[in-house]
CSV table of C-alpha atoms and ligand atoms in Angstrom, one decimal:
chain,number,residue,atom,x,y,z
A,1,UNK,CA,-125.1,-22.0,-81.9
A,2,UNK,CA,-125.5,-25.7,-82.8
A,3,UNK,CA,-128.7,-27.7,-81.8
A,4,UNK,CA,-126.6,-29.3,-79.0
A,5,UNK,CA,-127.2,-26.0,-77.1
A,6,UNK,CA,-130.3,-27.9,-75.8
A,7,UNK,CA,-128.7,-31.3,-75.2
A,8,UNK,CA,-127.1,-33.0,-72.2
A,9,UNK,CA,-123.8,-31.2,-72.8
A,10,UNK,CA,-125.3,-27.8,-73.3
A,11,UNK,CA,-122.9,-26.0,-70.9
A,12,UNK,CA,-119.9,-27.6,-72.7
A,13,UNK,CA,-121.4,-26.7,-76.1
A,14,UNK,CA,-121.7,-23.1,-74.9
A,15,UNK,CA,-118.1,-23.2,-73.6
A,16,UNK,CA,-116.7,-24.7,-76.8
A,17,UNK,CA,-118.6,-22.2,-78.9
A,18,UNK,CA,-117.6,-19.2,-76.8
A,19,UNK,CA,-114.7,-16.7,-76.7
A,20,UNK,CA,-112.5,-18.7,-74.3
A,21,UNK,CA,-112.0,-21.6,-76.7
A,22,UNK,CA,-111.9,-19.8,-80.1
A,23,UNK,CA,-108.2,-20.2,-80.4
A,24,UNK,CA,-108.7,-23.9,-81.1
A,25,UNK,CA,-110.3,-22.8,-84.4
A,26,UNK,CA,-108.6,-19.5,-85.2
A,27,UNK,CA,-105.1,-20.3,-84.1
A,28,UNK,CA,-105.0,-24.1,-84.6
A,29,UNK,CA,-101.6,-23.8,-86.4
A,30,UNK,CA,-100.0,-22.7,-83.2
A,31,UNK,CA,-101.6,-25.4,-81.1
A,32,UNK,CA,-100.9,-28.1,-83.7
A,33,UNK,CA,-97.2,-27.2,-83.9
A,34,UNK,CA,-96.8,-27.5,-80.2
A,35,UNK,CA,-99.0,-30.6,-79.8
A,36,UNK,CA,-97.5,-32.5,-82.8
A,37,UNK,CA,-95.6,-35.0,-80.5
A,38,UNK,CA,-99.0,-35.9,-79.0
A,39,UNK,CA,-100.6,-36.6,-82.4
A,40,UNK,CA,-97.5,-38.7,-83.3
A,41,UNK,CA,-98.0,-40.8,-80.1
A,42,UNK,CA,-101.7,-41.2,-80.8
A,43,UNK,CA,-101.1,-42.3,-84.4
A,44,UNK,CA,-98.3,-44.7,-83.4
A,45,UNK,CA,-100.6,-46.4,-80.9
A,46,UNK,CA,-103.6,-46.4,-83.3
A,47,UNK,CA,-101.6,-47.7,-86.3
A,48,UNK,CA,-104.4,-46.9,-88.8
A,49,UNK,CA,-104.5,-49.3,-91.8
A,50,UNK,CA,-105.4,-48.6,-95.4
A,51,UNK,CA,-109.1,-49.1,-95.9
A,52,UNK,CA,-110.1,-48.7,-92.2
A,53,UNK,CA,-113.0,-46.7,-91.0
A,54,UNK,CA,-112.1,-44.3,-88.2
A,55,UNK,CA,-114.1,-42.2,-85.8
A,56,UNK,CA,-112.4,-39.1,-84.3
A,57,UNK,CA,-114.2,-37.6,-81.3
A,58,UNK,CA,-113.8,-33.9,-80.5
A,59,UNK,CA,-111.7,-33.5,-83.7
A,60,UNK,CA,-111.5,-29.7,-83.4
A,61,UNK,CA,-110.0,-28.1,-86.5
A,62,UNK,CA,-109.4,-31.4,-88.2
A,63,UNK,CA,-105.6,-31.9,-87.9
A,64,UNK,CA,-106.0,-35.5,-86.7
A,65,UNK,CA,-108.8,-36.1,-89.3
A,66,UNK,CA,-106.4,-35.1,-92.1
A,67,UNK,CA,-103.6,-37.2,-90.7
A,68,UNK,CA,-105.8,-40.2,-90.3
A,69,UNK,CA,-107.3,-39.8,-93.8
A,70,UNK,CA,-103.9,-39.8,-95.2
A,71,UNK,CA,-103.2,-43.1,-93.4
A,72,UNK,CA,-106.4,-45.0,-94.3
A,73,UNK,CA,-106.2,-43.8,-97.9
A,74,UNK,CA,-108.9,-43.4,-100.4
A,75,UNK,CA,-110.5,-46.8,-99.6
A,76,UNK,CA,-110.9,-45.9,-95.9
A,77,UNK,CA,-113.1,-43.3,-94.2
A,78,UNK,CA,-112.6,-40.9,-91.3
A,79,UNK,CA,-115.5,-39.2,-89.6
A,80,UNK,CA,-114.7,-36.3,-87.2
A,81,UNK,CA,-117.2,-35.1,-84.8
A,82,UNK,CA,-117.1,-31.9,-82.8
A,83,UNK,CA,-119.5,-29.7,-80.9
A,84,UNK,CA,-117.7,-26.4,-81.8
A,85,UNK,CA,-119.2,-24.8,-85.0
A,86,UNK,CA,-116.1,-22.7,-85.9
A,87,UNK,CA,-113.7,-25.6,-85.5
A,88,UNK,CA,-115.9,-27.8,-87.6
A,89,UNK,CA,-116.0,-25.2,-90.3
A,90,UNK,CA,-112.2,-24.9,-90.3
A,91,UNK,CA,-111.9,-28.7,-90.5
A,92,UNK,CA,-114.3,-28.9,-93.4
A,93,UNK,CA,-112.4,-26.2,-95.3
A,94,UNK,CA,-109.1,-28.0,-94.7
A,95,UNK,CA,-110.5,-31.4,-95.8
A,96,UNK,CA,-111.9,-29.8,-99.0
A,97,UNK,CA,-108.6,-28.0,-99.7
A,98,UNK,CA,-106.7,-31.3,-99.3
A,99,UNK,CA,-109.2,-33.0,-101.6
A,100,UNK,CA,-109.6,-35.9,-99.2
A,101,UNK,CA,-113.0,-37.3,-100.1
A,102,UNK,CA,-112.6,-40.1,-97.5
A,103,UNK,CA,-112.8,-37.6,-94.7
A,104,UNK,CA,-115.9,-35.8,-93.3
A,105,UNK,CA,-116.7,-33.8,-90.2
A,106,UNK,CA,-120.0,-33.2,-88.5
A,107,UNK,CA,-121.1,-30.6,-86.0
A,108,UNK,CA,-122.7,-32.6,-83.2
A,109,UNK,CA,-122.5,-33.7,-79.6
A,110,UNK,CA,-120.8,-37.1,-79.8
A,111,UNK,CA,-122.8,-38.2,-76.8
A,112,UNK,CA,-126.0,-38.1,-78.7
A,113,UNK,CA,-125.2,-38.2,-82.4
A,114,UNK,CA,-126.9,-41.1,-84.2
A,115,UNK,CA,-123.8,-42.9,-85.5
A,116,UNK,CA,-124.3,-45.8,-87.9
A,117,UNK,CA,-124.1,-48.9,-85.7
A,118,UNK,CA,-121.1,-51.2,-85.6
A,119,UNK,CA,-119.3,-49.4,-88.4
A,120,UNK,CA,-115.9,-48.2,-87.3
A,121,UNK,CA,-112.6,-50.1,-86.9
A,122,UNK,CA,-110.9,-47.5,-84.8
A,123,UNK,CA,-111.9,-44.7,-82.4
A,124,UNK,CA,-109.3,-42.0,-81.7
A,125,UNK,CA,-109.3,-38.7,-79.9
A,126,UNK,CA,-106.7,-36.1,-79.0
A,127,UNK,CA,-108.1,-34.4,-75.9
A,128,UNK,CA,-111.7,-34.6,-77.1
A,129,UNK,CA,-113.4,-37.0,-74.6
A,130,UNK,CA,-113.0,-35.3,-71.2
A,131,UNK,CA,-116.0,-33.0,-71.6
A,132,UNK,CA,-119.0,-35.3,-71.3
A,133,UNK,CA,-121.4,-34.6,-68.5
A,134,UNK,CA,-122.3,-38.3,-68.3
A,135,UNK,CA,-119.2,-40.0,-69.8
A,136,UNK,CA,-120.4,-43.6,-69.3
A,137,UNK,CA,-123.6,-42.9,-71.3
A,138,UNK,CA,-121.5,-41.0,-73.9
A,139,UNK,CA,-119.0,-43.8,-74.3
A,140,UNK,CA,-121.7,-46.5,-74.4
A,141,UNK,CA,-123.4,-44.7,-77.3
A,142,UNK,CA,-120.0,-44.1,-79.1
A,143,UNK,CA,-119.1,-47.8,-78.5
A,144,UNK,CA,-122.3,-48.8,-80.4
A,145,UNK,CA,-120.8,-47.2,-83.5
A,146,UNK,CA,-117.7,-49.5,-83.2
A,147,UNK,CA,-117.3,-52.9,-84.8
A,148,UNK,CA,-116.8,-55.7,-82.2
A,149,UNK,CA,-113.1,-55.8,-81.4
A,150,UNK,CA,-112.5,-52.3,-82.8
A,151,UNK,CA,-109.5,-50.4,-81.3
A,152,UNK,CA,-109.8,-47.4,-79.1
A,153,UNK,CA,-106.9,-45.0,-78.7
A,154,UNK,CA,-107.4,-41.7,-76.7
A,155,UNK,CA,-105.0,-39.0,-75.5
A,156,UNK,CA,-106.1,-37.3,-72.3
A,157,UNK,CA,-104.2,-35.1,-69.8
A,158,UNK,CA,-103.0,-36.5,-66.5
A,159,UNK,CA,-103.3,-34.3,-63.4
A,160,UNK,CA,-103.1,-30.5,-63.2
A,161,UNK,CA,-100.1,-30.8,-60.9
A,162,UNK,CA,-98.2,-32.9,-63.5
A,163,UNK,CA,-99.0,-30.5,-66.3
A,164,UNK,CA,-96.7,-27.7,-65.1
A,165,UNK,CA,-96.3,-26.3,-68.6
A,166,UNK,CA,-99.8,-24.9,-68.3
A,167,UNK,CA,-100.7,-24.9,-64.6
A,168,UNK,CA,-97.3,-23.6,-63.6
A,169,UNK,CA,-97.7,-20.6,-65.8
A,170,UNK,CA,-101.2,-19.9,-64.3
A,171,UNK,CA,-99.8,-20.3,-60.8
A,172,UNK,CA,-97.0,-17.8,-61.6
A,173,UNK,CA,-99.6,-15.0,-62.2
A,174,UNK,CA,-102.2,-16.1,-59.6
A,175,UNK,CA,-102.0,-12.8,-57.8
A,176,UNK,CA,-102.8,-10.9,-61.0
A,177,UNK,CA,-105.5,-13.2,-62.4
A,178,UNK,CA,-107.0,-15.8,-60.0
A,179,UNK,CA,-107.9,-19.0,-61.8
A,180,UNK,CA,-111.5,-20.0,-61.6
A,181,UNK,CA,-112.0,-22.9,-59.1
A,182,UNK,CA,-111.2,-26.2,-60.7
A,183,UNK,CA,-114.1,-28.5,-61.6
A,184,UNK,CA,-115.0,-31.3,-59.2
A,185,UNK,CA,-113.5,-34.8,-59.9
A,186,UNK,CA,-116.6,-36.1,-61.6
A,187,UNK,CA,-117.2,-32.9,-63.7
A,188,UNK,CA,-116.1,-32.4,-67.3
A,189,UNK,CA,-112.9,-30.5,-67.8
A,190,UNK,CA,-109.3,-30.5,-69.1
A,191,UNK,CA,-108.1,-32.8,-66.3
A,192,UNK,CA,-111.3,-35.0,-66.0
A,193,UNK,CA,-109.4,-38.1,-67.1
A,194,UNK,CA,-106.5,-37.6,-64.7
A,195,UNK,CA,-107.6,-40.4,-62.3
A,196,UNK,CA,-106.9,-43.7,-64.0
A,197,UNK,CA,-109.4,-45.5,-61.8
A,198,UNK,CA,-112.1,-43.1,-63.0
A,199,UNK,CA,-111.1,-43.7,-66.7
A,200,UNK,CA,-111.3,-47.4,-66.2
A,201,UNK,CA,-114.7,-47.1,-64.5
A,202,UNK,CA,-116.0,-45.0,-67.4
A,203,UNK,CA,-114.7,-47.2,-70.2
A,204,UNK,CA,-115.5,-50.6,-68.6
A,205,UNK,CA,-118.9,-49.1,-67.5
A,206,UNK,CA,-119.6,-48.2,-71.2
A,207,UNK,CA,-118.9,-51.8,-72.2
A,208,UNK,CA,-115.4,-51.4,-73.6
A,209,UNK,CA,-112.7,-54.1,-72.8
A,210,UNK,CA,-109.0,-54.4,-72.3
A,211,UNK,CA,-108.7,-50.8,-71.0
A,212,UNK,CA,-105.0,-49.9,-70.5
A,213,UNK,CA,-103.5,-46.5,-69.5
A,214,UNK,CA,-99.9,-45.7,-70.4
A,215,UNK,CA,-98.3,-42.6,-69.0
A,216,UNK,CA,-96.4,-40.6,-71.6
A,217,UNK,CA,-94.5,-37.4,-71.1
A,218,UNK,CA,-94.0,-35.9,-74.6
A,219,UNK,CA,-91.8,-32.8,-74.7
A,220,UNK,CA,-93.7,-29.8,-76.0
A,221,UNK,CA,-91.6,-26.9,-77.6
A,222,UNK,CA,-93.8,-24.1,-76.3
A,223,UNK,CA,-91.8,-21.3,-78.0
A,224,UNK,CA,-88.4,-20.3,-79.5
A,225,UNK,CA,-88.0,-18.2,-76.3
A,226,UNK,CA,-89.8,-17.3,-73.2
A,227,UNK,CA,-91.7,-14.4,-74.9
A,228,UNK,CA,-93.1,-16.7,-77.5
A,229,UNK,CA,-94.1,-19.3,-74.9
A,230,UNK,CA,-95.8,-16.6,-72.9
A,231,UNK,CA,-97.7,-15.5,-76.0
A,232,UNK,CA,-98.9,-19.0,-76.5
A,233,UNK,CA,-100.0,-19.4,-72.9
A,234,UNK,CA,-102.0,-16.2,-73.3
A,235,UNK,CA,-103.8,-17.9,-76.2
A,236,UNK,CA,-104.5,-21.4,-75.0
A,237,UNK,CA,-104.8,-23.1,-71.6
A,238,UNK,CA,-105.2,-22.0,-68.0
A,239,UNK,CA,-103.8,-18.5,-68.3
A,240,UNK,CA,-105.8,-17.6,-71.4
A,241,UNK,CA,-109.0,-18.7,-69.7
A,242,UNK,CA,-108.3,-16.7,-66.6
A,243,UNK,CA,-107.5,-13.7,-68.7
A,244,UNK,CA,-111.0,-13.6,-70.1
A,245,UNK,CA,-112.3,-12.7,-66.6
A,246,UNK,CA,-109.5,-10.1,-66.0
A,247,UNK,CA,-109.5,-6.4,-66.8
A,248,UNK,CA,-107.6,-5.5,-70.0
A,249,UNK,CA,-105.2,-3.4,-68.0
A,250,UNK,CA,-103.7,-6.6,-66.4
A,251,UNK,CA,-102.6,-8.1,-69.7
A,252,UNK,CA,-99.1,-6.7,-69.9
A,253,UNK,CA,-98.3,-7.5,-66.2
A,254,UNK,CA,-99.5,-11.0,-66.8
A,255,UNK,CA,-97.4,-11.3,-69.9
A,256,UNK,CA,-94.4,-10.2,-67.9
A,257,UNK,CA,-95.1,-12.7,-65.1
A,258,UNK,CA,-95.4,-15.7,-67.4
A,259,UNK,CA,-92.4,-14.6,-69.5
A,260,UNK,CA,-90.4,-14.8,-66.3
A,261,UNK,CA,-91.9,-18.2,-65.5
A,262,UNK,CA,-90.9,-19.6,-68.9
A,263,UNK,CA,-87.5,-18.0,-68.8
A,264,UNK,CA,-86.7,-20.5,-66.1
A,265,UNK,CA,-87.5,-23.3,-68.6
A,266,UNK,CA,-85.7,-21.8,-71.6
A,267,UNK,CA,-82.7,-23.7,-73.0
A,268,UNK,CA,-80.8,-23.8,-76.3
A,269,UNK,CA,-83.7,-25.4,-78.0
A,270,UNK,CA,-86.3,-22.9,-76.8
A,271,UNK,CA,-88.8,-23.4,-74.1
A,272,UNK,CA,-89.4,-27.2,-73.9
A,273,UNK,CA,-91.5,-28.7,-71.2
A,274,UNK,CA,-93.1,-32.1,-70.8
A,275,UNK,CA,-96.9,-32.6,-71.0
A,276,UNK,CA,-98.3,-35.4,-68.8
A,277,UNK,CA,-100.8,-37.5,-70.7
A,278,UNK,CA,-102.4,-40.8,-70.6
A,279,UNK,CA,-102.5,-42.9,-73.8
A,280,UNK,CA,-105.7,-44.8,-73.2
A,281,UNK,CA,-106.3,-48.0,-75.3
A,282,UNK,CA,-109.2,-50.3,-75.2
A,283,UNK,CA,-111.3,-52.6,-77.5
A,284,UNK,CA,-115.0,-52.6,-78.3
B,301,SAM,C1,-109.1,-29.7,-76.2
B,301,SAM,S1,-110.0,-29.5,-77.7
B,301,SAM,C2,-109.2,-30.7,-78.8
B,301,SAM,C3,-109.4,-30.5,-80.2
B,301,SAM,C4,-108.6,-31.4,-81.2
B,301,SAM,N1,-108.9,-32.8,-80.9
B,301,SAM,C5,-107.2,-31.1,-81.1
B,301,SAM,O1,-106.4,-31.9,-80.5
B,301,SAM,O2,-106.7,-30.1,-81.6
B,301,SAM,C6,-111.5,-30.4,-77.3
B,301,SAM,C7,-112.5,-30.6,-78.4
B,301,SAM,O3,-113.6,-31.4,-77.9
B,301,SAM,C8,-114.8,-30.9,-78.5
B,301,SAM,N2,-115.9,-31.4,-77.7
B,301,SAM,C9,-116.2,-31.1,-76.4
B,301,SAM,N3,-117.3,-31.8,-76.0
B,301,SAM,C10,-117.8,-32.4,-77.1
B,301,SAM,C11,-118.9,-33.3,-77.4
B,301,SAM,N4,-119.8,-33.6,-76.4
B,301,SAM,N5,-119.0,-33.8,-78.6
B,301,SAM,C12,-118.1,-33.5,-79.6
B,301,SAM,N6,-117.1,-32.7,-79.4
B,301,SAM,C13,-116.9,-32.2,-78.2
B,301,SAM,C14,-114.6,-29.4,-78.3
B,301,SAM,O4,-115.4,-28.6,-79.1
B,301,SAM,C15,-113.1,-29.2,-78.8
B,301,SAM,O5,-113.0,-29.0,-80.1
């Protein structure tokens, strides 16, 4: 376990270093394939320039770090930060294999890591900033690492109700595997940035400026067919988390239930459903 096991985000450190989230490290290929349209949106909004210094919060297995490093080139720099040991190890291996000396990842809680002050031109995150216990304090400390006027571009999920691709699948098998109660509106979690007023309060409260939220609904191809989409849902997201609490004997019934759910969304191009996200932009 990382040292962050003792810090302010200790429960999240335990969660992101535990069995429910291992897929983000071990099966990142599957996630990356499906979430590629979200990374594209993030990079379009961020428009990284050659030579820029970029900070990637909650970088996971490093897919965005690699993409950013390619865009800033050898004269730039990308620092990825993540609290999950296994994901950081995967990211470090991928960076080394790609020979990208301008990229680096550290295992740390972004809310407390001693970043060099005023050193980054751009802050990005794909789904890595919704998990701080005290988000205003976390963003205030992250902001201190940004140069004045630096760009901030974050992808975060909108509400659970709008993200039917994952919550609909969980609802379809609720009788078999009840989902744990959702976190409260001020608690960390997948949908903690759903409320735009809360996001503005956090980011302005942390000293950022020009906060804008743009709703985007990128289409995710969840599988070539319903069976493949169900397999993915059992790996990542609401269903997979609920499965951890359920007896092994329920797995096949759950698989059948979510396969039926996804069959209703299957078309000629496979199972394609929109994700509801905010593209959040701001300036330091
Ligand atoms: C939903 S995953 C997204 C991973 C990656 N950005 C991607 O899109 O594939 C959220 C990530 O945020 C990381 N995370 C959560 N709390 C964090 C914190 N306080 N500091 C750094 N990383 C954190 C988790 O370990 C996890 O890798």
